[in-house]
mmCIF file of C-alpha atoms in Angstrom:
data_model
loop_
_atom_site.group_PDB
_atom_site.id
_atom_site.type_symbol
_atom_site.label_atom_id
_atom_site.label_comp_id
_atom_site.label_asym_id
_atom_site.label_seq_id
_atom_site.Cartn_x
_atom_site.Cartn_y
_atom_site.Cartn_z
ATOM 1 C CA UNK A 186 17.048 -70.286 -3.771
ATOM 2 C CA UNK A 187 15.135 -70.205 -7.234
ATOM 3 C CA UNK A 188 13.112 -73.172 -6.290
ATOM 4 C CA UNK A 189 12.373 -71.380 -2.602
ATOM 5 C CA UNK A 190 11.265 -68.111 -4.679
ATOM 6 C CA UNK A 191 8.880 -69.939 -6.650
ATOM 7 C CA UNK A 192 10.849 -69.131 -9.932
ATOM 8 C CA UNK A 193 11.363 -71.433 -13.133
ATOM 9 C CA UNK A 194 14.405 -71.306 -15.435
ATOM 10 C CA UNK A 195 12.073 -69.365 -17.857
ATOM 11 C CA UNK A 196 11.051 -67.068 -15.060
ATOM 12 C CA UNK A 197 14.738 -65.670 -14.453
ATOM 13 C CA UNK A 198 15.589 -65.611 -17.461
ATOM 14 C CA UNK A 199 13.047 -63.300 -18.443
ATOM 15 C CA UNK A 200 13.507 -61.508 -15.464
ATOM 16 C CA UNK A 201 17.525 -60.911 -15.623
ATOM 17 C CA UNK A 202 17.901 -61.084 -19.559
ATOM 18 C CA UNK A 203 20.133 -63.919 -18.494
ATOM 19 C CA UNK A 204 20.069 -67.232 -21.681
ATOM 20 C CA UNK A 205 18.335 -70.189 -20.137
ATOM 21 C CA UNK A 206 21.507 -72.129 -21.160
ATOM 22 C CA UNK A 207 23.763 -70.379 -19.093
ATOM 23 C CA UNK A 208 21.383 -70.259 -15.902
ATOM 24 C CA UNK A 209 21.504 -74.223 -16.422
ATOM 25 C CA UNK A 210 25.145 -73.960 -17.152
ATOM 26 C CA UNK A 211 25.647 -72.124 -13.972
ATOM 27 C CA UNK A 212 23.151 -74.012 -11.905
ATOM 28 C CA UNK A 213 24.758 -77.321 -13.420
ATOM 29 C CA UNK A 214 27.969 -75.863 -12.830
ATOM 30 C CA UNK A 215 28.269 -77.210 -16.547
ATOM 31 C CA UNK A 216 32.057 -75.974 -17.079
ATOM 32 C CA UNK A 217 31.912 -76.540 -20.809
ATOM 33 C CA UNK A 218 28.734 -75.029 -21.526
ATOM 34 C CA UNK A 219 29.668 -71.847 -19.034
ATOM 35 C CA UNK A 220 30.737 -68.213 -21.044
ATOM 36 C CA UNK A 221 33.456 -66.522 -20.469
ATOM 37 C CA UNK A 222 34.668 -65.954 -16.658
ATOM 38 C CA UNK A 223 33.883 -62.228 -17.567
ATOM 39 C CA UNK A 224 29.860 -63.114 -18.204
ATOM 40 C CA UNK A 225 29.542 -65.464 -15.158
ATOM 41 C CA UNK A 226 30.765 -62.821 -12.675
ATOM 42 C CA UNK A 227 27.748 -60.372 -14.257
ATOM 43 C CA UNK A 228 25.369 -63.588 -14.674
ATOM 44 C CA UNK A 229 26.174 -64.581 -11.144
ATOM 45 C CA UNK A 230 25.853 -60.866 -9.468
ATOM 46 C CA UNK A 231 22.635 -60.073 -11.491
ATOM 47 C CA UNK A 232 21.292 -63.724 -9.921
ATOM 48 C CA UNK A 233 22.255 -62.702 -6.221
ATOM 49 C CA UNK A 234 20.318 -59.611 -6.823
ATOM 50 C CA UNK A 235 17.199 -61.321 -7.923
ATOM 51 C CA UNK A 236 17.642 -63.542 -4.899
ATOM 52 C CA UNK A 237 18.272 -61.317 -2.448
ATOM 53 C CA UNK A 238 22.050 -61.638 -1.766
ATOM 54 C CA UNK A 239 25.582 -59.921 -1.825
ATOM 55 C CA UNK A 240 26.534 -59.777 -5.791
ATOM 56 C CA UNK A 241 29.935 -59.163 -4.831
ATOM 57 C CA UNK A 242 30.218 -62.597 -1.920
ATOM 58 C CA UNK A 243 28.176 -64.446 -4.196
ATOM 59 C CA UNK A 244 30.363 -63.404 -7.585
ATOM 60 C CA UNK A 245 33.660 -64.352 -5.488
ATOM 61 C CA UNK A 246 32.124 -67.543 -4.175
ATOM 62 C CA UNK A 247 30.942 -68.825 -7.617
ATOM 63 C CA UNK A 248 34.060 -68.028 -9.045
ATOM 64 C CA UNK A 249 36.038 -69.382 -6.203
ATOM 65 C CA UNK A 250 34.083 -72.345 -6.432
ATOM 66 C CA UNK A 251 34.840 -72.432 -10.145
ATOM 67 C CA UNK A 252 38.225 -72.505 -9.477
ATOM 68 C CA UNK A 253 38.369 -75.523 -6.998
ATOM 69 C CA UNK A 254 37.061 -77.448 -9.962
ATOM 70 C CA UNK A 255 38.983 -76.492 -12.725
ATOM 71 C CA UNK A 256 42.102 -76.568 -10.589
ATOM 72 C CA UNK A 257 42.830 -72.780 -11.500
ATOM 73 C CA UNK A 258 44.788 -71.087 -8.556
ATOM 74 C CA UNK A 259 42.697 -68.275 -7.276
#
């Protein structure tokens, strides 16, 4: 969705206040460069606003998605 906006890295960052390592963290889904679960939920809702989408589906998702890869029951 970044990429469709026209939007680099440095771009969102700047917009959102968001560390370019954790938007590639999140992008990456880079689990050991990720912050807390805490920050992701606010990274990941501020993103879905910039892009148009549900914070809260998108939050749950993401996490959810998180989850299924750490092997973390929901």
């Amino acid at each position: 969705i970044r990429e469709k906006r026209g939007l680099t890295l440095e771009d969102v960052a700047r917009i959102t206040k968001i560390p370019t390592k954790f938007l590639k963290a999140i992008q990456n889904t880079d689990l050991k460069k990720l912050p807390a679960r805490v920050y992701v939920q606010g990274f990941v809702k501020n993103l879905a606003s910039l892009y148009r989408l549900d914070p809260a589906d998108t939050a749950k998702a993401y996490l959810e998605y998180l989850d299924s890869r750490t092997g973390k029951p929901n």
